[in-house]
Amino acid sequence: MPIALDPLPWPRDALAPVVSAATIDLHYGKHHKGYVDTLNGLIAGAEFEGASLPEIVTRAKAEGATKIFNNAAQAWSHTLYWNSLSPARAPLSGALADLVAQTFGGVDALASRLVDAGMQRFGSGWVWLTTDGRSLDVLSTSNADTPMADDVTCLLTIDVWEHAYYVDYQNRRAEHLKAIVGLIDWPAAGACFERERRRAP
Ligand code: MN
């Protein structure tokens, strides 16, 4: 079975005007699909064929299989990205809300940290909220890199490659980031945190 391009969790115009349908068509339909298609071409009949996507990401990084890693990591990260966003603008509650308040001072302060991390990333990359089930961290990675490749659990991610915002915001990355943090699917991050909290020793 080849690696699948997972469907979007909402209609292509659901995040407009922050993320237009035109951006979705390009970003999901061309970039994300391109990473998945390229990956499937690279692994066909070779070592990683039949492995799960997370397994390919971690093994390719460990083995220094750069081209496979780049495409696998981008395929995985984009799926988390789409699932980190929602038009619902639902608030965060539960254990993650408590820990966010304790760690950052609240959801708005965390959102500012995510924006800052995106602004400090030079060139292309990603911003992440990560956890070990007990604590939280905001970090950013360059190009295709992801904390998941080093077995770090990612609760949500924001794409800071230019292709994520150039159609709608041109070069205005800060403006885009400030808008997109308003579309974070906090309940999804909260559910992911609950799973990790139960697994933590
Ligand atoms: Mn992207």
CSV table of C-alpha atoms in Angstrom, one decimal, residues 11-82:
chain,number,residue,atom,x,y,z
A,11,PRO,CA,-14.1,22.0,3.0
A,12,ARG,CA,-11.4,23.8,0.9
A,13,ASP,CA,-12.9,27.2,1.6
A,14,ALA,CA,-13.5,26.7,5.4
A,15,LEU,CA,-10.5,28.7,6.6
A,16,ALA,CA,-11.1,31.7,4.2
A,17,PRO,CA,-10.1,34.5,4.3
A,18,VAL,CA,-7.1,33.6,6.4
A,19,VAL,CA,-6.4,30.6,4.2
A,20,SER,CA,-8.2,31.0,0.9
A,21,ALA,CA,-9.5,28.1,-1.2
A,22,ALA,CA,-6.9,29.1,-3.8
A,23,THR,CA,-4.1,28.6,-1.2
A,24,ILE,CA,-5.6,25.2,-0.2
A,25,ASP,CA,-5.7,24.1,-3.9
A,26,LEU,CA,-2.0,25.0,-4.2
A,27,HIS,CA,-0.8,24.0,-0.8
A,28,TYR,CA,-2.8,20.8,-0.3
A,29,GLY,CA,-3.5,19.9,-3.9
A,30,LYS,CA,0.0,20.6,-5.3
A,31,HIS,CA,2.6,20.9,-2.5
A,32,HIS,CA,1.3,18.3,0.0
A,33,LYS,CA,0.2,15.9,-2.8
A,34,GLY,CA,3.6,16.4,-4.4
A,35,TYR,CA,5.5,15.3,-1.2
A,36,VAL,CA,3.3,12.2,-1.0
A,37,ASP,CA,3.7,11.3,-4.7
A,38,THR,CA,7.4,11.9,-4.6
A,39,LEU,CA,7.8,9.8,-1.5
A,40,ASN,CA,5.8,6.9,-3.0
A,41,GLY,CA,8.1,7.1,-6.1
A,42,LEU,CA,11.2,7.0,-3.9
A,43,ILE,CA,10.1,4.0,-1.7
A,44,ALA,CA,8.5,1.8,-4.4
A,45,GLY,CA,10.3,-1.5,-4.4
A,46,ALA,CA,12.9,-0.3,-1.9
A,47,GLU,CA,13.7,-0.5,1.8
A,48,PHE,CA,10.9,1.6,3.2
A,49,GLU,CA,8.1,0.2,1.1
A,50,GLY,CA,5.3,-1.0,3.4
A,51,ALA,CA,6.4,1.0,6.4
A,52,SER,CA,4.1,3.5,8.1
A,53,LEU,CA,4.7,7.2,7.4
A,54,PRO,CA,5.9,8.0,11.0
A,55,GLU,CA,8.3,5.0,10.8
A,56,ILE,CA,9.7,6.2,7.4
A,57,VAL,CA,10.3,9.7,8.9
A,58,THR,CA,12.2,8.4,12.0
A,59,ARG,CA,14.1,5.7,10.1
A,60,ALA,CA,15.1,7.9,7.2
A,61,LYS,CA,16.4,10.6,9.5
A,62,ALA,CA,18.4,8.1,11.6
A,63,GLU,CA,19.8,6.6,8.4
A,64,GLY,CA,20.6,9.9,6.7
A,65,ALA,CA,18.3,9.1,3.8
A,66,THR,CA,17.8,12.8,3.1
A,67,LYS,CA,15.5,12.8,0.1
A,68,ILE,CA,13.2,10.2,1.6
A,69,PHE,CA,13.2,12.0,4.9
A,70,ASN,CA,12.4,15.4,3.4
A,71,ASN,CA,9.4,14.1,1.5
A,72,ALA,CA,8.2,11.8,4.3
A,73,ALA,CA,8.5,14.5,6.9
A,74,GLN,CA,6.7,17.1,4.7
A,75,ALA,CA,3.9,14.5,4.0
A,76,TRP,CA,3.5,13.8,7.8
A,77,SER,CA,3.8,17.5,8.9
A,78,HIS,CA,1.2,18.8,6.5
A,79,THR,CA,-1.4,16.3,7.7
A,80,LEU,CA,-0.8,17.5,11.3
A,81,TYR,CA,-1.0,21.1,10.0
A,82,TRP,CA,-4.4,20.6,8.4
